Structures are given as structure tokens and as C-alpha cells.
Short mmCIF file of C-alpha atoms in Angstrom, two decimals:
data_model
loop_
_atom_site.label_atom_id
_atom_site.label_comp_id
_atom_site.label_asym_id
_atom_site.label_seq_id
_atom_site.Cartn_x
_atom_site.Cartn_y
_atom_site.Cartn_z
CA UNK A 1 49.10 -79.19 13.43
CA UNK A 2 49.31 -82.68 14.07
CA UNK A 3 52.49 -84.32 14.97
CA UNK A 4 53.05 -88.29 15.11
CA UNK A 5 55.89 -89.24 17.65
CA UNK A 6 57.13 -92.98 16.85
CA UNK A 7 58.10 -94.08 20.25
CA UNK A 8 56.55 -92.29 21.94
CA UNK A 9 57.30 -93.65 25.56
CA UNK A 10 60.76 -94.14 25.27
CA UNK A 11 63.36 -92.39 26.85
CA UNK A 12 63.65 -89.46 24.28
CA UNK A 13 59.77 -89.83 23.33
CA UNK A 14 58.16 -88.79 26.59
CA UNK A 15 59.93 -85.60 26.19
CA UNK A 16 59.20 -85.08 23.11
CA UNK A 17 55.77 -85.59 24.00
CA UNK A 18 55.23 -83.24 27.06
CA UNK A 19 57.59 -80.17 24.76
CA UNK A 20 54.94 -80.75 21.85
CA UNK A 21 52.14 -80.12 24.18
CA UNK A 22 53.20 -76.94 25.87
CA UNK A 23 53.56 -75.75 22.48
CA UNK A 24 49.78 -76.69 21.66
CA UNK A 25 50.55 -79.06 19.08
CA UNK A 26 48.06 -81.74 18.56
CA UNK A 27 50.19 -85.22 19.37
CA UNK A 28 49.54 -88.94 18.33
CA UNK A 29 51.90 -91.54 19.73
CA UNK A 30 52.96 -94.79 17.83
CA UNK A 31 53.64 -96.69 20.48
CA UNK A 32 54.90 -100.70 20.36
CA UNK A 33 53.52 -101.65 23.87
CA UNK A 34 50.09 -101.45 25.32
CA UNK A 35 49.82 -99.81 28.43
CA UNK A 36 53.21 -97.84 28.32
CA UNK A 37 51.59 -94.96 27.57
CA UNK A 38 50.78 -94.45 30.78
CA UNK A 39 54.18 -92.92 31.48
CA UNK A 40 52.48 -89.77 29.40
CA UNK A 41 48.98 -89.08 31.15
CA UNK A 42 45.81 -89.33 29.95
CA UNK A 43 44.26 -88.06 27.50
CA UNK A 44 46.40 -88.56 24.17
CA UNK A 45 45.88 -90.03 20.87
CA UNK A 46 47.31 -93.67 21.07
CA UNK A 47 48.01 -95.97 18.64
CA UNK A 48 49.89 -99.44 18.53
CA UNK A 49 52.32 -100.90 16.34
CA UNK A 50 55.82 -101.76 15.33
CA UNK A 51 57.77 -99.87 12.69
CA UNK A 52 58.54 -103.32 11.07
CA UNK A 53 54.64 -103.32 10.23
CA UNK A 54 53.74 -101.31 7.40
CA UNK A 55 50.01 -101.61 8.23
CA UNK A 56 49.93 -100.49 11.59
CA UNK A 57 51.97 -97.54 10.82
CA UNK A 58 49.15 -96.69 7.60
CA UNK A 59 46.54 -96.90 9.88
CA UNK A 60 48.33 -94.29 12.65
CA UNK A 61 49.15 -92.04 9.71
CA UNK A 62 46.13 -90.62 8.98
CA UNK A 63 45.81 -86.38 8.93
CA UNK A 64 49.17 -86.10 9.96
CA UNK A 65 51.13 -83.09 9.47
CA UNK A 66 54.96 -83.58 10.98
CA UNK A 67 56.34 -86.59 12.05
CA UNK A 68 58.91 -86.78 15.08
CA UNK A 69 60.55 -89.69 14.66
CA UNK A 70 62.76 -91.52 17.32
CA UNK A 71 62.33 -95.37 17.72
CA UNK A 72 65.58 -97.11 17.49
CA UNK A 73 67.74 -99.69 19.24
CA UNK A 74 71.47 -99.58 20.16
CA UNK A 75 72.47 -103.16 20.54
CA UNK A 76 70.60 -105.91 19.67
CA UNK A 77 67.90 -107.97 21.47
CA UNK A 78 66.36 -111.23 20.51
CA UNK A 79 64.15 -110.18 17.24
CA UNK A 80 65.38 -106.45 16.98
CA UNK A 81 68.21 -106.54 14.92
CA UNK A 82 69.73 -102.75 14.04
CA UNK A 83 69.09 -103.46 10.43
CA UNK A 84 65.24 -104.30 11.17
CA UNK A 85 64.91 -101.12 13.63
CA UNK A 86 66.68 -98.51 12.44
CA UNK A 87 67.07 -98.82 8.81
CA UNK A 88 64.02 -101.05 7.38
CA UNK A 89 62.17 -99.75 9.89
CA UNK A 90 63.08 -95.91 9.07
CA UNK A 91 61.91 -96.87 5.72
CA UNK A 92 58.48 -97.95 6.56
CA UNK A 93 57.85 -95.09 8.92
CA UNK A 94 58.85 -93.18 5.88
CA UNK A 95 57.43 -94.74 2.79
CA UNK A 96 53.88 -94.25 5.42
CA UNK A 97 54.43 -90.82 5.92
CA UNK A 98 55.00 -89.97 2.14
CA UNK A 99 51.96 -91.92 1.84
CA UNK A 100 50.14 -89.18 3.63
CA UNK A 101 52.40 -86.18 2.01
CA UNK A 102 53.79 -84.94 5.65
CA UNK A 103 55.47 -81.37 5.25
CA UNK A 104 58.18 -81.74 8.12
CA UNK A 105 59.81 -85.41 8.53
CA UNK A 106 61.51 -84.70 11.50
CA UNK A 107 64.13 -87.61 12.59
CA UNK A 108 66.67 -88.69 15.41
CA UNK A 109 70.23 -90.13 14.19
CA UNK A 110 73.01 -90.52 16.12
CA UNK A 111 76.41 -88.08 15.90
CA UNK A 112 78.78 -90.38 14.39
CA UNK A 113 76.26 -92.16 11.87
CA UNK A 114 78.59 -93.33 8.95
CA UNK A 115 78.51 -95.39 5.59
CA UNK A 116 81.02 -97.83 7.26
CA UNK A 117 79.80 -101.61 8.14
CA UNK A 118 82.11 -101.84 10.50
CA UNK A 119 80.04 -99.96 12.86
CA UNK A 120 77.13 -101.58 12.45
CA UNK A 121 75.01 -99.45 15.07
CA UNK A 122 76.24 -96.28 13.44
CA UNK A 123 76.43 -97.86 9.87
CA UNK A 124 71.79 -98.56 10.52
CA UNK A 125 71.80 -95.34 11.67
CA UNK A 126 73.37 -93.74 8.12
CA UNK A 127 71.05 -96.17 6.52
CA UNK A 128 68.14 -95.03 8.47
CA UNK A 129 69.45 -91.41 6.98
CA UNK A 130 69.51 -91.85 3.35
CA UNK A 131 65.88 -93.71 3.92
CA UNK A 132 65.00 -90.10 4.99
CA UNK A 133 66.91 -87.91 2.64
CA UNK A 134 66.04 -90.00 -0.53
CA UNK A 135 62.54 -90.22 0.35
CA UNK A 136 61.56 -86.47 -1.13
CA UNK A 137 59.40 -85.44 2.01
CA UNK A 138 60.91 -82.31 3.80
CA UNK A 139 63.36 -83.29 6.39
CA UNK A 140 65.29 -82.70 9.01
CA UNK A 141 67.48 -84.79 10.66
CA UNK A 142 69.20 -83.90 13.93
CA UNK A 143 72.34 -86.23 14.82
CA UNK A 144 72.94 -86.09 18.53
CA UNK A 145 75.59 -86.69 20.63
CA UNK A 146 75.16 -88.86 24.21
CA UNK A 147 71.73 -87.90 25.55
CA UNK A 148 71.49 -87.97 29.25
CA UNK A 149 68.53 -87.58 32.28
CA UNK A 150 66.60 -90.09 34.14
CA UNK A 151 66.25 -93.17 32.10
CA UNK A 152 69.50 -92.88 30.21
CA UNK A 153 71.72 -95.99 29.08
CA UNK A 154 75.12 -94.30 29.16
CA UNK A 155 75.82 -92.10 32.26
CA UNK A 156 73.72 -95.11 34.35
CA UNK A 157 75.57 -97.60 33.39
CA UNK A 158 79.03 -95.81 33.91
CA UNK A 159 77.48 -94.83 37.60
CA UNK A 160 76.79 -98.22 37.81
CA UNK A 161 80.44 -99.04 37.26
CA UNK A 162 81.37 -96.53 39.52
CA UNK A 163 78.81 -97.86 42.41
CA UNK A 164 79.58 -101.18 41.81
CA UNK A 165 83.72 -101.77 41.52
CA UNK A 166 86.48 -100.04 43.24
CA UNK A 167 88.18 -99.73 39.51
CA UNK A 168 86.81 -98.21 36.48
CA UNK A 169 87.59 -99.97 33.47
CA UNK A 170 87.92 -97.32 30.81
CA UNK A 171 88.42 -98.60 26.88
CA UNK A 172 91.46 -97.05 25.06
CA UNK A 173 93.08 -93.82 26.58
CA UNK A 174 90.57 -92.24 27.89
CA UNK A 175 91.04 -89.29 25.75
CA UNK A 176 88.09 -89.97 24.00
CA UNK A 177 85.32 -87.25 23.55
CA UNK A 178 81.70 -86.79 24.33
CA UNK A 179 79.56 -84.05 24.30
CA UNK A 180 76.52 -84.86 26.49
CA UNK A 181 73.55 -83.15 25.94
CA UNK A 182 70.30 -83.30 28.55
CA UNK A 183 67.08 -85.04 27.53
CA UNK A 184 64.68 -82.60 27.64
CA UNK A 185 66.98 -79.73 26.33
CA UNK A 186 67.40 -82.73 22.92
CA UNK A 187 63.42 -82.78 23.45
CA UNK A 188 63.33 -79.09 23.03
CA UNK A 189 65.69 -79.16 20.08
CA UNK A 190 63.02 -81.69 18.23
CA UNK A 191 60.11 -80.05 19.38
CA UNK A 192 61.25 -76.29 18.06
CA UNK A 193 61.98 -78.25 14.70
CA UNK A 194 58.70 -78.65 13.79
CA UNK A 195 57.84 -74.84 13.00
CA UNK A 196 60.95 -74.41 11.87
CA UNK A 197 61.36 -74.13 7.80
CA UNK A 198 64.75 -72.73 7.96
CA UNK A 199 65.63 -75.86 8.94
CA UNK A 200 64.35 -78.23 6.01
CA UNK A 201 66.95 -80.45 4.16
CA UNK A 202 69.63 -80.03 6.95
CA UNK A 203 71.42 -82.62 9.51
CA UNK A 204 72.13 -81.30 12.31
CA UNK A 205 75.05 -81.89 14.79
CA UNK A 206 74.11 -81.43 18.18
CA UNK A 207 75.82 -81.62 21.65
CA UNK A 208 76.42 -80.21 24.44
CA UNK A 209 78.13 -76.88 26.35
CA UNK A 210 81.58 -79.35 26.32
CA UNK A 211 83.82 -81.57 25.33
CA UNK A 212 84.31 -84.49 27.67
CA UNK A 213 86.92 -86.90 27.85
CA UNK A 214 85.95 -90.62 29.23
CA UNK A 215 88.25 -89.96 31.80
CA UNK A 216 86.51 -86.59 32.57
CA UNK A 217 83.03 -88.14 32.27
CA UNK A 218 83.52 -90.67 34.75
CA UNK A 219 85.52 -88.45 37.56
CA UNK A 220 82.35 -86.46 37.27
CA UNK A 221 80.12 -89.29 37.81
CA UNK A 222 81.86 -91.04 40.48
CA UNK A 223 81.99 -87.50 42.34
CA UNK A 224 77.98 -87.30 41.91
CA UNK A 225 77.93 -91.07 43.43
CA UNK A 226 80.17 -89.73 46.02
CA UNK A 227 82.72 -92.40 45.10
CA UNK A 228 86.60 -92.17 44.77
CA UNK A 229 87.38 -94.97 41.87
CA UNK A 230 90.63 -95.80 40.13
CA UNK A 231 90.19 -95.67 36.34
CA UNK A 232 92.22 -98.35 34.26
CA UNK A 233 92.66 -98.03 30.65
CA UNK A 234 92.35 -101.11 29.08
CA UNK A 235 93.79 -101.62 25.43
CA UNK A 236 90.70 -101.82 23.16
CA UNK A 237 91.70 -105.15 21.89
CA UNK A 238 91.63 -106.84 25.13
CA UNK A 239 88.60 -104.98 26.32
CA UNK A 240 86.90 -106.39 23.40
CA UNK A 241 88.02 -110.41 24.35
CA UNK A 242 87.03 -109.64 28.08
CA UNK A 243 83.30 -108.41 27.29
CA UNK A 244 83.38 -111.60 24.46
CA UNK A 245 84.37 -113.43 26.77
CA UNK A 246 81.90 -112.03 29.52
CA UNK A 247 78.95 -112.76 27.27
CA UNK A 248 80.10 -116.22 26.77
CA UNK A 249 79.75 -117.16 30.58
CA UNK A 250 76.93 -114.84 31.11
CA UNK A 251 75.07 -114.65 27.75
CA UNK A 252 75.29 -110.82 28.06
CA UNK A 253 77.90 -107.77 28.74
CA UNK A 254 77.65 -104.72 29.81
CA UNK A 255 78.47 -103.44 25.81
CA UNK A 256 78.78 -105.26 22.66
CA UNK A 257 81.50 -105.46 20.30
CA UNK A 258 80.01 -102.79 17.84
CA UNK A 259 79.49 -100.68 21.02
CA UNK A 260 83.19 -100.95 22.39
CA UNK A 261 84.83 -100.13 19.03
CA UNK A 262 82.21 -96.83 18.31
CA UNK A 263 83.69 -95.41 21.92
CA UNK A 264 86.81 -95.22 19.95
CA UNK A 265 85.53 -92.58 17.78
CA UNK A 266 85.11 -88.72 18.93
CA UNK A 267 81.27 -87.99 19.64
CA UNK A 268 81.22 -84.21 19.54
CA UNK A 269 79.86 -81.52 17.43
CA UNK A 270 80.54 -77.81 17.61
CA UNK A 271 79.97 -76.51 21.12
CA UNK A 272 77.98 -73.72 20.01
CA UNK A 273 75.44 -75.15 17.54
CA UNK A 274 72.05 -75.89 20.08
CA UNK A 275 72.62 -71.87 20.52
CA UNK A 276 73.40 -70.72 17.45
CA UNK A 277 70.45 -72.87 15.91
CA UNK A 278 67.81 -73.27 18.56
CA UNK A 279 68.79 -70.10 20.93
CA UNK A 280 69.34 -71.32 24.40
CA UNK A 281 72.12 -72.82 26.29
CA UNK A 282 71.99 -76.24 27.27
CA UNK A 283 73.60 -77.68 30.63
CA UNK A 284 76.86 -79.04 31.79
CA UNK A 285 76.60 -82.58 33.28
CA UNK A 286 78.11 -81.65 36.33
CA UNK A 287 75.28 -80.87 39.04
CA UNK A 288 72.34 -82.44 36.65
CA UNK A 289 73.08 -85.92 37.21
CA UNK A 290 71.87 -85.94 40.12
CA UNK A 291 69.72 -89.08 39.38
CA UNK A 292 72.53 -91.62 39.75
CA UNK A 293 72.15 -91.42 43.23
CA UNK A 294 69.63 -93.41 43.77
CA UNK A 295 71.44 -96.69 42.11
CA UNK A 296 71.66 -98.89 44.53
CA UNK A 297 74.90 -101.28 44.84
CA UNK A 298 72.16 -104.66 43.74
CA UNK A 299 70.86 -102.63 40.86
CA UNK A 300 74.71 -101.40 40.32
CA UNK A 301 75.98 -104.65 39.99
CA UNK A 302 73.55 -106.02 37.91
CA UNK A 303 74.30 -103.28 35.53
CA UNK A 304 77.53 -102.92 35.25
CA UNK A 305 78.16 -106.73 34.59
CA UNK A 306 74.80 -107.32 31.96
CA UNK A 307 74.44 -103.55 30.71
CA UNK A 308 70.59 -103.83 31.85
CA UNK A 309 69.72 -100.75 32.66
CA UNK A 310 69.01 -100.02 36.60
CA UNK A 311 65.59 -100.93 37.98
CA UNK A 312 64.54 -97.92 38.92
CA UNK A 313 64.88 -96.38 35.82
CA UNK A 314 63.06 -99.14 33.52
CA UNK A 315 62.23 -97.91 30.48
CA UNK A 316 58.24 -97.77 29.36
#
């Protein structure tokens, strides 16, 4: 079996990657950047491209069996716009693999994706969906909720917070859900799906062993950090004119707009379905967050006021 991983060195990918492996499946990476392959070891099937570039996807798609695909964006930067990455660009990674007739089309949404435009991160992310599920190649989609380990956007830049300022800004109540799941465990989850038939023309809620409020989430980090921080709850409305505000000055914030008003809405799935469908039991955050240690208060700062993620966990 071959399996083609679209990005393949991203945070999600290079798990993917090393989980494909132990299973001895034959992997070819679509990566966008030459040379950040490196992050996976030698040895692999490499090929370049952009998912906005029908050719260079044709010409990676050649004997390909499954297709693992994860590249996607969650804010927008410069010349990636969330329409051109995860919805035009879900359609060219498909319309290549139906070129080739894959028998698993394997893809990574987002828990929460919706037909509603006023989430636009959420609203590419449905788009990217119906790309999939219209397309007539077997699928599976699996719609996560927050993904953490080494590398991650979310729990960093909260630690960063928490490192940084004596008070936590928190948007809303702090009531709000999550239901984070570990990046390798999320890896595993993809990585079983591609000998799984059972699981053809289903989307897939994943999370989690819990529910976690905000308020929850960030005690736990800022006791990892070994921190004591007030949390404030800040009105949504004004949290949103304070980061608008933010970029303004700055010419970036530590979330966007579409960001702040898609915390509002409960990120969790059913606390038993990575078990029930994929047979283990995935971890708690607390004691495997260990990793936001090593922020330091520079990195921390520069974080939590531009949403960049720490330096020591660049991205590849």
C-alpha cells in the first residue's frame, strides 16, 4: 500500500508519517517546502508542491493507494487565505486523487466545521468536507477536537499567556468546552484509518478522555508552568475590539476575529468515541504537557502578544 500524506512535515504530518511506517506502509510526502523534510529522516519518498497547484499534486499522485490528507491553515497569512487552503485546495488534492482512483481518501477537518460564513475558519473547513464527500472516492473524514504535543498552536500559546502576564485574559465565561486530544494518539487515529473499511463514508468526532472548560484548561497549564495567574473573563465583544485594536498598532494579535468568536462554541465530541472506534484510551492533558516548560518569558511574550508560535517549537 502506498499512502500520500499532504503536509507531511507539519505538526500533525510528522506523526502521521512515523505511525504509517511502523505499520509498514509505503509513504510519499507532499510537502510545500524544500528541505523540511528533514524533520522526518532519511530515506522517504519526497515530493514538492502546493495544494493550490493542480500539477504538482498530478505529478505526486502517481500509484497511490490512500491518501492522508492534512494541510490546512487556521488564520490567515499573506497569500494563504482559508478559502485557497482548505477548501479550493481540498478540491485539488481531491479532483488529483480521483484522477488516480484512490480506494481510502482519508481527511482531517476540524470538530465544529459548519455551513455558517460567519465562521469563516470552520465555514473552509465544511467546504473542504463536501469537496470530499461529493467527490465519489471512499472517504473518511475524522473531525477533531484541539490537538495538542510539541509544536501545538493552542496549549503554547495559552502557556505563553500564562508565562508571560500575571492575568489571564479568558474570552466569555470561561465555561466553554474543549476536549484535547494528543498528537500522536490523533496520528494513530489517521494512521489505523487506512485499513479500516468499516470506516468508509463516515465523519468522525474525535476528542479526548474530557471535557475541559477554558477556565479548567488554563489552571492546568499555568500549574505545568508552575505559575499562579488570575484569570479575567472578558465579554466577547470587547475582547474582540482589544485584539482589533491590538492588530492595528501591531499588525498582528495573538487570535483573529474568526478565531475569538469560534472559542464561543463547545469543541467536544463524545468522550468515548477514540475507544469505542479505534480501541485505546487516549491521555488527559494533565502530566503530558510537559513541553510548555521550556517557553521562555522572551519567547512567552512574543507569543502571547503576536500569536507566533514559540521559537523553540517552529514548525517545519
Amino acid at each position: 500500500m502506498v499512502a500520500l500524506v499532504t503536509g507531511a512535515t507539519g505538526f500533525v504530518g510528522r506523526e502521521v508519517v512515523k505511525a504509517l511506517l511502523s505499520r509498514g506502509v509505503e509513504v510519499r510526502c507532499f510537502v510545500r517546502t524544500p528541505g523540511s523534510e528533514r524533520v522526518l529522516g532519511s530515506g522517504l519518498d519526497v515530493h514538492y508542491g502546493d495544494v493550490r497547484d493542480p500539477a504538482a499534486l498530478r505529478a505526486a499522485f502517481y500509484d497511490v493507494d490512500v491518501v492522508v490528507h492534512l494541510v490546512a491553515i487556521i488564520r490567515e497569512r499573506g497569500t494563504l487565505t482559508l478559502d485557497g487552503i482548505n477548501h479550493r485546495g481540498t478540491e485539488n488534492v481531491v479532483e488529483a486523487a480521483a484522477g488516480v482512483g484512490v480506494s481510502h481518501f482519508i481527511h482531517q477537518s476540524a470538530l465544529g466545521a459548519r455551513e455558517d460564513p460567519a465562521y469563516a475558519y470552520l465555514y473552509s473547513k465544511w467546504q473542504g468536507e463536501q469537496a470530499v464527500i461529493r467527490s465519489g472516492l471512499p472517504y473518511t473524514i475524522l473531525r477533531p477536537s484541539v490537538i495538542f504535543g510539541p509544536g501545538d498552536e493552542f496549549v503554547n500559546l495559552l502557556a505563553s499567556l500564562a508565562k508571560a502576564f500575571p492575568i489571564v485574559p479568558i474570552p466569555g465565561t470561561g465555561r466553554n468546552r474543549f476536549q484535547p486530544l494528543a498528537v500522536d494518539e490523533m496520528a494513530r487515529c489517521l494512521a489505523e484509518t487506512t485499513g479500516r473499511e468499516d470506516l468508509i463514508g463516515r465523519v468522525i468526532e474525535l476528542g479526548g478522555p474530557e471535557h475541559l472548560p477554558m477556565d479548567d484548561l488554563v489552571d492546568t497549564i499555568a500549574r505545568t508552568c508552575n505559575v499562579r495567574r488570575l484569570k479575567v473573563h472578558v465579554p466577547q465583544r470587547i475582547m474582540r475590539l482589544a485584539v482589533k485594536a491590538m492588530a492595528a498598532l501591531t499588525g498582528r494579535a495573538p487570535a483573529t476575529q474568526d478565531q475569538l468568536r469560534s472559542m464561543a462554541i463547545p469543541n467536544v465530541a463524545g468522550l468515548n468515541t477514540v475507544e469505542e472506534t479505534f480501541g485505546f484510551r487516549p491521555r488527559p492533558v494533565a502530566g503530558n504537557i510537559d513541553y510548555v516548560k521550556r517557553i521562555g518569558f522572551r519567547d512567552a511574550l512574543k507569543s502571547a502578544l503576536t500569536g507566533s508560535m514559540p521559537a523553540h517549537i517552529g514548525d517545519g
